[in-house]
Amino acid sequence: MTSNWVTTGLSTVVILVASAIHGIAGFGFAQVSMGLMPLFRSPSSASIIFTATAVVSNARVWWSVREAFDWEKWIVPVGGLVVGMPLGIYVFSQFNKAQMRVAIGAVLVLAVIIVGATQQLDVVTDWIEEMDYRPGKIVGATAGLLAGIFGGSVAVPGPPMIVYGAFMSASGFWSDEEMKATFTAFFGTLMLYRLGSLTYTGAVTTPLMIEAAIAVPMVFLGAWVGVYIFDHIPERIFQWVVLALLTVNAFVLLFTAVPEL
């Protein structure tokens, strides 16, 4: 019982840290949560606790930008998500612990590369703007499909949507607030869909939902801490530090799990 409470406590701290980092850097809730929790608990249980708290986190952010929400922008990737999520859930059900940790580590590396390139490197953002390319509905639906597969399998759905959003923003089709509203609505829908799907398959248990409920207040506390810290540190430097730490985290997952395959 003691070890269970220790695991619950550590998971709660991870959600607090992940929410604070997200409040400062503008990314990292999924990456930090799913990067750290599988180090001390099963990846599948970690993904369920994260999924439940991510529904709340996305709803909280979406509410702050709800006036910028346009359902027509949201429905395009959701069309792909409807198909992608069942595929991701199937992959999730086939993973053993080591395989899932490797998959999480690989997706984290991909996420670091994409976030670093599209949000931190001026040469990449300038190139995207110069291309003046606006993705069509098929590309948007494909991004939603891939996000559904990533989200369903390892609960880290960001990479495809980040690329899609980078081009939509650079083309002037999405303002910053519209992108935030669309992303949080999409990821909130994705996580709610994932939680419902895993509940249907029996993967969601009462003890895990109790753990998630204990962690939910940390979503709000972490966001408050993040906003407070945001005003006291250089944002760009902090973002690079987060990306570096996520890279280390990803390779720790990979190097500790690969020998178990």
Short mmCIF file of C-alpha atoms in Angstrom, two decimals, residues 30-185:
data_model
loop_
_atom_site.label_atom_id
_atom_site.label_comp_id
_atom_site.label_asym_id
_atom_site.label_seq_id
_atom_site.Cartn_x
_atom_site.Cartn_y
_atom_site.Cartn_z
CA ALA A 30 2.27 15.49 -22.72
CA GLN A 31 6.01 15.14 -23.27
CA VAL A 32 6.97 15.68 -19.61
CA SER A 33 4.11 13.58 -18.22
CA MET A 34 4.69 10.63 -20.53
CA GLY A 35 8.44 11.02 -20.37
CA LEU A 36 8.70 10.81 -16.59
CA MET A 37 5.86 8.62 -15.30
CA PRO A 38 6.91 5.49 -17.22
CA LEU A 39 10.22 5.63 -15.35
CA PHE A 40 8.52 4.57 -12.10
CA ARG A 41 5.21 2.99 -13.12
CA SER A 42 3.81 0.98 -16.03
CA PRO A 43 3.54 3.04 -19.24
CA SER A 44 -0.08 1.97 -19.78
CA SER A 45 -1.23 3.18 -16.35
CA ALA A 46 0.80 6.37 -16.79
CA SER A 47 -0.94 7.05 -20.09
CA ILE A 48 -4.39 6.66 -18.52
CA ILE A 49 -3.64 9.06 -15.65
CA PHE A 50 -2.15 11.54 -18.10
CA THR A 51 -5.11 11.20 -20.47
CA ALA A 52 -7.62 12.07 -17.74
CA THR A 53 -5.63 15.09 -16.56
CA ALA A 54 -5.03 16.21 -20.16
CA VAL A 55 -8.79 16.48 -20.71
CA VAL A 56 -8.93 18.97 -17.83
CA SER A 57 -5.76 20.81 -18.91
CA ASN A 58 -6.98 21.33 -22.47
CA ALA A 59 -10.42 22.37 -21.28
CA ARG A 60 -8.85 24.95 -18.95
CA VAL A 61 -6.78 26.53 -21.73
CA TRP A 62 -9.59 26.32 -24.30
CA TRP A 63 -11.94 28.19 -21.97
CA SER A 64 -9.50 31.12 -21.87
CA VAL A 65 -9.53 31.43 -25.68
CA ARG A 66 -13.03 30.10 -26.41
CA GLU A 67 -14.03 33.28 -28.27
CA ALA A 68 -11.41 32.47 -30.93
CA PHE A 69 -12.72 28.93 -31.44
CA ASP A 70 -14.05 28.07 -34.91
CA TRP A 71 -15.62 24.62 -35.17
CA GLU A 72 -14.88 24.48 -38.91
CA LYS A 73 -11.13 24.65 -38.17
CA TRP A 74 -11.53 22.03 -35.44
CA ILE A 75 -13.61 19.53 -37.41
CA VAL A 76 -11.02 19.03 -40.19
CA PRO A 77 -8.40 17.19 -38.07
CA VAL A 78 -11.16 15.58 -35.99
CA GLY A 79 -12.33 13.86 -39.20
CA GLY A 80 -8.98 12.06 -39.32
CA LEU A 81 -8.94 11.49 -35.56
CA VAL A 82 -12.13 9.41 -35.77
CA VAL A 83 -10.22 6.85 -37.85
CA GLY A 84 -6.78 7.24 -36.25
CA MET A 85 -7.75 6.71 -32.62
CA PRO A 86 -9.04 3.11 -32.99
CA LEU A 87 -5.83 2.23 -34.84
CA GLY A 88 -3.78 3.78 -32.03
CA ILE A 89 -5.78 1.97 -29.34
CA TYR A 90 -5.18 -1.31 -31.15
CA VAL A 91 -1.42 -0.66 -31.19
CA PHE A 92 -1.61 0.29 -27.47
CA SER A 93 -3.29 -3.03 -26.68
CA GLN A 94 -0.49 -4.96 -28.39
CA PHE A 95 2.40 -3.29 -26.54
CA ASN A 96 4.19 -4.90 -23.63
CA LYS A 97 5.85 -2.57 -21.09
CA ALA A 98 9.25 -2.45 -22.81
CA GLN A 99 7.77 -1.92 -26.26
CA MET A 100 5.61 0.94 -25.05
CA ARG A 101 8.53 2.64 -23.33
CA VAL A 102 10.56 2.40 -26.54
CA ALA A 103 7.64 3.80 -28.53
CA ILE A 104 7.22 6.69 -26.08
CA GLY A 105 10.95 7.44 -26.23
CA ALA A 106 10.92 7.45 -30.04
CA VAL A 107 7.90 9.76 -30.23
CA LEU A 108 9.47 12.08 -27.65
CA VAL A 109 12.60 12.39 -29.82
CA LEU A 110 10.38 13.18 -32.82
CA ALA A 111 8.44 15.73 -30.76
CA VAL A 112 11.63 17.46 -29.62
CA ILE A 113 12.89 17.71 -33.20
CA ILE A 114 9.59 19.10 -34.50
CA VAL A 115 9.01 21.55 -31.65
CA GLY A 116 12.61 22.72 -31.77
CA ALA A 117 12.51 23.21 -35.53
CA THR A 118 9.11 24.87 -35.87
CA GLN A 119 9.15 27.02 -32.74
CA GLN A 120 12.80 27.70 -31.91
CA LEU A 121 14.80 27.90 -35.15
CA ASP A 122 14.29 31.11 -37.09
CA VAL A 123 15.69 29.56 -40.26
CA VAL A 124 12.89 26.97 -40.25
CA THR A 125 10.10 29.41 -39.38
CA ASP A 126 11.35 31.80 -42.09
CA TRP A 127 11.37 28.93 -44.61
CA ILE A 128 7.80 27.98 -43.69
CA GLU A 129 6.66 31.57 -44.14
CA GLU A 130 8.47 31.89 -47.48
CA MET A 131 6.79 28.74 -48.78
CA ASP A 132 3.40 30.43 -48.30
CA TYR A 133 1.79 26.99 -48.27
CA ARG A 134 -1.64 26.54 -46.76
CA PRO A 135 -2.51 22.88 -46.08
CA GLY A 136 -5.87 21.77 -47.44
CA LYS A 137 -8.53 19.72 -45.71
CA ILE A 138 -6.97 16.41 -46.75
CA VAL A 139 -3.66 17.40 -45.13
CA GLY A 140 -5.52 18.55 -42.00
CA ALA A 141 -7.45 15.31 -41.78
CA THR A 142 -4.21 13.35 -42.30
CA ALA A 143 -2.60 15.28 -39.42
CA GLY A 144 -5.60 14.35 -37.28
CA LEU A 145 -5.33 10.72 -38.36
CA LEU A 146 -1.63 10.53 -37.40
CA ALA A 147 -2.27 12.39 -34.14
CA GLY A 148 -4.97 9.84 -33.35
CA ILE A 149 -2.55 6.97 -33.96
CA PHE A 150 0.18 8.60 -31.84
CA GLY A 151 -2.27 9.66 -29.15
CA GLY A 152 -4.06 6.34 -28.99
CA SER A 153 -0.88 4.29 -28.82
CA VAL A 154 1.48 6.35 -26.62
CA ALA A 155 -0.62 9.38 -25.52
CA VAL A 156 1.76 11.86 -27.18
CA PRO A 157 -0.27 13.14 -30.15
CA GLY A 158 1.47 16.45 -30.79
CA PRO A 159 4.01 16.04 -33.65
CA PRO A 160 1.63 15.81 -36.66
CA MET A 161 -0.56 18.67 -35.45
CA ILE A 162 2.43 20.89 -34.63
CA VAL A 163 3.62 20.64 -38.23
CA TYR A 164 0.10 21.26 -39.55
CA GLY A 165 -0.38 24.23 -37.21
CA ALA A 166 2.98 25.75 -38.16
CA PHE A 167 1.94 25.99 -41.80
CA MET A 168 -1.60 27.16 -40.99
CA SER A 169 -0.19 29.94 -38.80
CA ALA A 170 2.52 30.96 -41.28
CA SER A 171 -0.04 31.17 -44.08
CA GLY A 172 -2.08 33.62 -42.00
CA PHE A 173 -5.09 31.32 -41.88
CA TRP A 174 -4.79 30.88 -38.10
CA SER A 175 -4.01 33.64 -35.64
CA ASP A 176 -2.13 32.68 -32.45
CA GLU A 177 -5.37 32.61 -30.45
CA GLU A 178 -7.20 30.63 -33.14
CA MET A 179 -4.40 28.08 -33.20
CA LYS A 180 -4.48 27.74 -29.41
CA ALA A 181 -8.28 27.38 -29.45
CA THR A 182 -8.17 24.81 -32.26
CA PHE A 183 -5.32 22.82 -30.72
CA THR A 184 -6.79 22.67 -27.22
CA ALA A 185 -10.22 21.73 -28.57
#
